Amino acid sequence: MDRVVGVSEKPLLAAATGHRPSRRPVWFMRQAGRSLPEYRALREGRGMLESCFDPAMVCEITMQPVRRHDTDGAILFSDIVVPLKAAGIDLDIVAGTGPVIAEPVRTAADVAAIRRLEPEEVGAVARAVSLLRAELDPTPTALIGFAGAPFTLASYLIEGGPSRTYTHTKAMMYGDPQLWHSLMGRLADITVTFLRVQLEAGVQAVQLFDSWAGILSRRDYETFVAPHSARVFAEIADHGAPRIHFGVGTGELLASMGQVGADVVGVDWRVPLDEAARRIGPSKALQGNLDPTVLFAGDAVIAEHVARVVVDADRAMAAGAIGHIFNLGHGVLPDTDPDAITRAVELVHSA
Ligand code: 1CP
């Protein structure tokens, strides 16, 4: 495509803001990396974090799934722990495991040691965004920036890595609410800085991932999490870019998550989109929610499930949702066949 596409012509931005998109926009969480052989080739012998601070590499990995699948969103290749690393926290992303924190945050002294993020510490990310805008401006694809929400970041810092039970996280939350809120406040500051750097460099939408919030009750979410996520959304509102909020297993939290300030609410595969719209209330766009494992079940099943999500989304819009961005209910699984992803995108675009 060689002509410059105006922002209002980007289907993803149109759907997020209640305008009529020229086609149903689709992108996939974790579409960059993972399943693509060209990604594995590029990452050969290069660490994950090292790659996230290399602007040319970030640009190339972000573009790979867009070129291959013709998605309407390009998700910046980065990770939720990148701003924590940049702010001096000793951590690594270990292949096959995920983020690992050298010294888990458990005490008041540990929390006090978490400092602010200076914008220039994520200057490499800003440079990657500039490179990407130059690539994407002539196309219909919008550039999406992202950050981890304070709760999900806190869970990694406190547990020291991925967890099933979030024991230490909940122990601090229930046992020392003052310390908890102090930690969440510091993480919200880092998240705001990281998102503002991306927005100022040119991302056209942002997604706040509160991936693990679904382990909380609605009451706990509202008491311990919502005020901090709400502050993040409020402090980036002046940019005017659509703000997406997503978590896994959040069926019981959708009404609350819909109230912290996002324009678009991401829904996992457990709740049909029309039911999600009822829980969230009117005036929001919805994003989701094909079960990622459906991509392993063959073309006929993929077609059936894509059609079902589209029907549910259309019902959600009849019930007051202002738009639909097609996505998975969570990220692309690593051994997904890339051709199944391409096929799903074609089906969404022709639905
Ligand atoms: O499409 C993309 O891949 C874009 C970049 C991206 C994004 C949006 C990566 C690259 N990570 C993320 C966000 C992220 N990272 C989230 C929120 C989204 C989600 O819920 O899926 C979370 C929770 C993480 C933490 C993380 N980083 C994990 C999960 C571990 C756990 O707790 O279960 C893992 C495995 C990583 C490493 C990582 N991040 C990204 C990639 C491609 C990888 C794999 C490592 C590698 O390739 O070496």
Coordinates of C-alpha atoms and ligand atoms in Angstrom, one line a residue:
M1 CA 0.0 0.0 0.0
D2 CA 1.6 3.3 -1.0
R3 CA -0.9 5.9 0.0
V4 CA -0.9 7.6 3.4
V5 CA -3.9 6.5 5.5
G6 CA -5.4 9.0 7.8
V7 CA -5.8 8.1 11.5
S8 CA -9.6 8.1 11.1
E9 CA -9.2 5.4 8.4
K10 CA -7.4 3.1 10.7
P11 CA -10.1 0.5 11.4
L12 CA -8.9 -0.3 14.9
L13 CA -9.0 3.4 16.0
A14 CA -12.4 3.8 14.4
A15 CA -13.9 0.8 16.2
A16 CA -12.3 1.9 19.5
T17 CA -13.9 5.3 19.3
G18 CA -17.4 4.5 18.1
H19 CA -16.9 5.2 14.4
R20 CA -17.7 2.8 11.6
P21 CA -14.5 0.9 10.6
S22 CA -13.9 0.1 6.9
R23 CA -13.4 -3.5 8.0
R24 CA -13.7 -5.3 11.4
P25 CA -10.3 -4.7 13.0
V26 CA -8.4 -7.7 14.3
W27 CA -5.1 -8.2 16.1
F28 CA -3.8 -10.9 18.5
M29 CA -2.3 -10.5 21.9
R30 CA 1.3 -11.9 21.8
Q31 CA 1.1 -11.9 18.0
A32 CA 4.8 -10.7 17.8
G33 CA 7.2 -13.5 18.5
R34 CA 6.3 -16.9 19.8
S35 CA 4.8 -18.8 16.9
L36 CA 6.7 -17.1 14.0
P37 CA 9.8 -18.9 12.6
E38 CA 11.1 -15.5 11.3
Y39 CA 11.0 -14.3 15.0
R40 CA 12.9 -17.3 16.3
A41 CA 15.5 -16.7 13.6
L42 CA 16.0 -13.1 14.5
R43 CA 16.1 -13.8 18.3
E44 CA 18.7 -16.6 17.8
G45 CA 21.4 -16.0 20.5
R46 CA 19.9 -12.6 21.6
G47 CA 18.4 -12.2 25.0
M48 CA 14.8 -11.1 25.4
L49 CA 15.5 -7.9 27.4
E50 CA 18.5 -7.0 25.2
S51 CA 16.1 -7.3 22.2
C52 CA 13.5 -5.0 23.9
F53 CA 16.1 -2.2 24.2
D54 CA 17.2 -2.5 20.5
P55 CA 15.0 -0.1 18.4
A56 CA 15.7 -1.7 15.0
M57 CA 15.0 -5.2 16.4
V58 CA 11.8 -4.0 18.2
C59 CA 10.6 -2.5 14.9
E60 CA 11.3 -5.6 12.9
I61 CA 9.7 -8.0 15.4
T62 CA 6.6 -5.8 15.7
M63 CA 6.2 -5.7 11.9
Q64 CA 6.6 -9.4 11.3
P65 CA 3.1 -10.5 12.2
V66 CA 1.6 -7.4 10.5
R67 CA 3.3 -8.3 7.2
R68 CA 2.4 -12.0 7.5
H69 CA -1.2 -11.8 8.8
D70 CA -2.4 -8.3 7.7
T71 CA -3.5 -7.4 11.3
D72 CA -5.1 -4.0 12.0
G73 CA -3.1 -3.6 15.1
A74 CA 0.7 -3.8 15.6
I75 CA 1.5 -4.5 19.2
L76 CA 4.9 -3.0 20.2
F77 CA 7.4 -5.8 20.9
S78 CA 8.4 -5.3 24.5
D79 CA 7.4 -6.8 27.9
I80 CA 5.6 -5.6 31.0
V81 CA 8.8 -5.8 33.0
V82 CA 10.8 -3.5 30.6
P83 CA 10.1 -0.3 32.6
L84 CA 11.0 -2.1 35.8
K85 CA 14.3 -3.1 34.4
A86 CA 14.9 0.4 33.1
A87 CA 14.1 1.8 36.6
G88 CA 16.9 -0.3 38.0
I89 CA 15.2 -3.4 39.3
D90 CA 17.4 -6.5 39.0
L91 CA 15.4 -8.9 36.9
D92 CA 15.6 -11.1 33.8
I93 CA 13.2 -12.7 31.3
V94 CA 14.1 -16.4 31.4
A95 CA 13.2 -18.5 28.3
G96 CA 10.5 -20.9 29.1
T97 CA 9.6 -19.3 32.4
G98 CA 9.0 -15.6 32.0
P99 CA 10.1 -12.7 34.3
V100 CA 12.3 -13.6 37.3
I101 CA 13.1 -11.0 39.9
A102 CA 16.5 -11.3 41.7
E103 CA 15.3 -10.0 45.0
P104 CA 11.5 -10.3 45.5
V105 CA 9.8 -7.2 47.1
R106 CA 8.5 -8.1 50.5
T107 CA 9.4 -5.4 53.1
A108 CA 8.9 -1.7 53.6
A109 CA 12.6 -1.2 52.7
D110 CA 12.1 -3.1 49.5
V111 CA 9.2 -0.9 48.5
A112 CA 11.0 2.3 49.4
A113 CA 13.9 1.3 47.1
I114 CA 11.6 1.3 44.0
R115 CA 12.3 4.7 42.4
R116 CA 10.6 6.6 39.6
L117 CA 11.3 5.8 35.9
E118 CA 13.0 8.6 34.0
P119 CA 11.7 8.9 30.4
E120 CA 15.2 8.7 28.9
E121 CA 15.7 5.3 30.5
V122 CA 13.2 4.0 28.0
G123 CA 14.4 6.2 25.1
A124 CA 15.1 3.0 23.1
V125 CA 11.4 2.2 23.2
A126 CA 10.6 5.8 22.0
R127 CA 13.0 5.4 19.1
A128 CA 11.4 2.1 18.2
V129 CA 8.0 3.8 18.1
S130 CA 9.3 6.4 15.7
L131 CA 10.7 3.8 13.4
L132 CA 7.3 1.9 13.5
R133 CA 5.2 5.0 12.8
A134 CA 7.3 5.6 9.6
E135 CA 6.5 2.0 8.5
L136 CA 2.9 2.0 9.5
D137 CA 1.6 5.4 8.6
P138 CA 1.0 4.4 4.9
T139 CA -1.0 1.3 6.0
P140 CA -4.4 0.7 7.7
T141 CA -2.6 -0.8 10.8
A142 CA -2.5 1.2 14.1
L143 CA 0.4 1.0 16.5
I144 CA -0.5 -0.2 20.0
G145 CA 1.7 0.6 23.0
F146 CA 1.2 -1.2 26.3
A147 CA 2.2 -1.5 29.9
G148 CA 1.5 -3.9 32.8
A149 CA -1.1 -2.6 35.3
P150 CA 0.2 -2.0 38.8
F151 CA -1.4 -5.2 40.2
T152 CA 0.1 -7.5 37.6
L153 CA 3.5 -5.9 38.0
A154 CA 3.2 -6.1 41.8
S155 CA 2.5 -9.8 41.5
Y156 CA 5.7 -10.5 39.7
L157 CA 7.8 -8.3 42.0
I158 CA 6.4 -9.8 45.2
E159 CA 6.3 -13.5 44.0
G160 CA 9.7 -13.1 42.3
G161 CA 8.3 -14.7 39.1
P162 CA 5.2 -16.4 37.7
S163 CA 2.9 -17.9 40.3
R164 CA -0.2 -20.1 40.5
T165 CA -1.4 -19.0 43.9
Y166 CA -0.2 -15.4 44.4
T167 CA 0.3 -16.2 48.1
H168 CA 2.9 -13.6 48.9
T169 CA 1.0 -11.0 46.9
K170 CA -2.2 -11.5 48.7
A171 CA -0.5 -11.8 52.0
M172 CA 0.9 -8.3 51.6
M173 CA -2.4 -7.0 50.2
Y174 CA -4.4 -8.3 53.2
G175 CA -1.7 -8.1 55.8
D176 CA -0.3 -4.7 55.3
P177 CA -2.6 -2.6 53.2
Q178 CA -0.6 0.6 53.7
L179 CA 2.6 -1.0 52.3
W180 CA 0.5 -2.5 49.5
H181 CA -0.9 0.9 48.5
S182 CA 2.5 2.4 48.7
L183 CA 3.9 -0.2 46.3
M184 CA 0.9 0.1 44.0
G185 CA 1.4 3.9 43.9
R186 CA 5.0 3.6 42.9
L187 CA 4.2 1.1 40.2
A188 CA 1.4 3.3 38.9
D189 CA 4.0 6.1 38.6
I190 CA 6.3 3.9 36.6
T191 CA 3.4 2.7 34.4
V192 CA 2.3 6.3 33.7
T193 CA 5.8 7.4 32.7
F194 CA 6.2 4.3 30.4
L195 CA 2.9 4.9 28.7
R196 CA 3.4 8.6 28.3
V197 CA 6.8 8.0 26.7
Q198 CA 5.2 5.7 24.2
L199 CA 2.3 8.1 23.5
E200 CA 4.6 11.1 23.1
A201 CA 6.7 9.0 20.6
G202 CA 3.6 8.2 18.6
V203 CA 1.7 5.0 19.6
Q204 CA -1.9 5.4 18.6
A205 CA -3.6 3.3 21.2
V206 CA -2.5 1.7 24.5
Q207 CA -3.4 -1.5 26.3
L208 CA -3.0 -1.8 30.0
F209 CA -2.6 -5.5 30.8
D210 CA -3.9 -6.5 34.2
S211 CA -3.4 -10.1 33.2
W212 CA -3.7 -11.7 36.6
A213 CA -6.4 -9.5 38.2
G214 CA -8.8 -12.4 37.7
I215 CA -7.5 -14.1 40.8
L216 CA -9.2 -11.4 42.9
S217 CA -12.7 -11.0 44.2
R218 CA -14.6 -8.0 43.0
R219 CA -14.5 -6.4 46.4
D220 CA -10.7 -6.9 46.7
Y221 CA -10.2 -5.6 43.1
E222 CA -12.2 -2.4 44.0
T223 CA -10.4 -1.9 47.3
F224 CA -6.8 -2.8 46.4
V225 CA -6.4 -2.4 42.6
A226 CA -9.0 -0.2 40.9
P227 CA -7.9 3.2 42.4
H228 CA -4.4 2.7 41.1
S229 CA -5.4 1.5 37.6
A230 CA -7.9 4.4 37.5
R231 CA -5.0 6.9 38.2
V232 CA -3.0 5.4 35.3
F233 CA -5.9 5.9 32.9
A234 CA -6.6 9.4 34.2
E235 CA -3.0 10.5 33.8
I236 CA -2.8 9.5 30.2
A237 CA -6.2 10.7 29.2
D238 CA -5.0 14.0 27.8
H239 CA -3.3 12.2 24.8
G240 CA -6.7 11.3 23.5
A241 CA -5.5 7.9 22.3
P242 CA -7.9 5.0 22.8
R243 CA -7.1 3.1 26.1
I244 CA -7.7 -0.7 26.2
H245 CA -7.9 -2.7 29.5
F246 CA -7.5 -6.4 29.6
G247 CA -7.2 -9.3 32.1
V248 CA -7.7 -13.0 32.1
G249 CA -10.5 -14.7 34.1
T250 CA -12.1 -11.3 34.8
G251 CA -15.7 -12.3 34.2
E252 CA -16.7 -11.3 37.7
L253 CA -14.7 -8.1 37.5
L254 CA -15.9 -6.8 34.1
A255 CA -18.2 -4.2 35.6
S256 CA -15.5 -2.8 37.8
M257 CA -12.8 -3.0 35.2
G258 CA -15.1 -1.1 32.8
Q259 CA -15.2 1.7 35.3
V260 CA -11.5 2.5 35.8
G261 CA -11.3 4.6 32.7
A262 CA -10.6 2.5 29.6
D263 CA -12.4 3.2 26.3
V264 CA -12.2 -0.5 25.3
V265 CA -12.6 -3.5 27.6
G266 CA -10.8 -6.7 26.6
V267 CA -12.7 -9.9 27.4
D268 CA -11.3 -13.4 27.7
W269 CA -13.0 -16.4 26.1
R270 CA -15.0 -17.4 29.1
V271 CA -17.7 -14.8 28.8
P272 CA -19.6 -14.3 25.4
L273 CA -19.2 -10.7 24.2
D274 CA -22.9 -9.9 24.4
E275 CA -23.0 -11.0 28.0
A276 CA -19.8 -9.0 28.7
A277 CA -21.5 -5.9 27.2
R278 CA -24.4 -6.3 29.7
R279 CA -21.9 -6.6 32.6
I280 CA -19.8 -3.6 31.4
G281 CA -22.7 -1.3 30.4
P282 CA -23.0 0.9 27.4
S283 CA -20.5 3.4 25.7
K284 CA -17.5 1.1 25.7
A285 CA -16.0 -0.8 22.8
L286 CA -15.2 -4.5 23.4
Q287 CA -12.1 -6.5 22.4
G288 CA -11.9 -10.3 22.1
N289 CA -12.5 -13.1 22.5
L290 CA -11.6 -16.3 20.5
D291 CA -10.2 -19.1 22.7
P292 CA -6.5 -19.3 21.7
T293 CA -6.7 -23.1 21.6
V294 CA -9.3 -23.0 18.8
L295 CA -6.4 -22.2 16.5
F296 CA -5.3 -25.8 17.0
A297 CA -8.6 -27.4 16.0
G298 CA -8.6 -27.1 12.2
D299 CA -10.1 -24.7 9.6
A300 CA -13.7 -25.7 10.0
V301 CA -13.7 -25.2 13.8
I302 CA -11.8 -21.9 13.4
A303 CA -14.4 -20.7 11.0
E304 CA -17.3 -21.8 13.3
H305 CA -15.8 -20.1 16.3
V306 CA -14.8 -16.9 14.5
A307 CA -18.4 -16.6 13.2
R308 CA -19.7 -17.1 16.7
V309 CA -17.5 -14.4 18.2
V310 CA -18.7 -12.0 15.4
V311 CA -22.3 -12.8 16.1
D312 CA -21.8 -12.2 19.8
A313 CA -20.0 -9.0 19.1
D314 CA -22.8 -7.7 16.8
R315 CA -25.3 -8.5 19.6
A316 CA -23.1 -6.6 22.1
M317 CA -23.2 -3.6 19.7
A318 CA -27.0 -3.9 19.4
A319 CA -27.0 -3.8 23.2
G320 CA -24.9 -0.6 23.5
A321 CA -21.2 -1.5 23.0
I322 CA -19.8 1.2 20.6
G323 CA -17.4 -1.1 18.6
H324 CA -15.6 -4.4 18.4
I325 CA -12.0 -5.2 18.0
F326 CA -11.5 -8.9 17.2
N327 CA -8.8 -10.6 19.3
L328 CA -8.1 -13.8 21.2
G329 CA -9.3 -14.2 24.7
H330 CA -5.6 -14.2 25.7
G331 CA -2.3 -14.4 23.9
V332 CA -1.2 -16.6 21.0
L333 CA 0.2 -19.9 22.3
P334 CA 3.8 -20.5 21.3
D335 CA 3.2 -23.6 19.2
T336 CA 0.3 -22.1 17.2
D337 CA 0.5 -22.7 13.4
P338 CA 1.1 -19.2 11.9
D339 CA -1.1 -20.2 9.0
A340 CA -4.1 -20.7 11.3
I341 CA -3.6 -17.1 12.5
T342 CA -3.5 -15.8 8.9
R343 CA -6.6 -17.8 8.2
A344 CA -8.5 -16.4 11.2
V345 CA -7.6 -12.8 10.2
E346 CA -9.0 -13.5 6.7
L347 CA -12.2 -14.9 8.2
V348 CA -12.6 -11.8 10.4
H349 CA -12.0 -9.4 7.6
S350 CA -14.6 -11.2 5.4
A351 CA -17.2 -11.7 8.1
Ligands
1CP1 O1 3.0 -9.8 20.7 C1 3.9 -9.8 21.5 O2 4.6 -10.8 21.8 C2 4.2 -8.4 22.0 C3 5.1 -8.3 23.1 C4 4.7 -8.8 24.4 C5 3.7 -8.4 25.3 C6 2.5 -7.6 24.9 C7 5.6 -9.7 25.2 C8 6.8 -10.3 24.6 N1 5.1 -9.7 26.4 C9 4.0 -9.0 26.5 C10 3.2 -8.7 27.7 C11 3.3 -9.6 28.9 N2 4.4 -10.1 29.4 C12 2.2 -9.8 29.7 C13 0.8 -9.3 29.5 C14 0.1 -10.0 28.5 C15 -0.4 -11.4 28.8 O3 -1.1 -11.5 29.8 O4 -0.1 -12.3 28.0 C16 2.7 -10.6 30.8 C17 1.9 -11.2 31.9 C18 4.1 -10.8 30.6 C19 5.0 -11.6 31.4 C20 5.7 -12.6 30.6 N3 6.8 -12.3 29.8 C21 5.5 -13.9 30.5 C22 4.4 -14.7 31.2 C23 4.9 -15.5 32.4 C24 3.8 -15.9 33.3 O5 3.7 -15.3 34.4 O6 3.1 -16.9 33.0 C25 6.4 -14.5 29.7 C26 6.6 -15.9 29.3 C27 7.2 -13.4 29.2 C28 8.4 -13.4 28.3 C29 8.0 -12.9 26.9 N4 7.4 -11.7 26.7 C30 7.3 -11.5 25.3 C31 7.8 -12.7 24.7 C32 7.9 -12.8 23.2 C33 8.2 -13.5 25.7 C34 8.8 -14.9 25.5 C35 10.3 -14.9 25.8 C36 11.1 -15.0 24.6 O7 10.7 -15.0 23.4 O8 12.3 -15.2 24.9

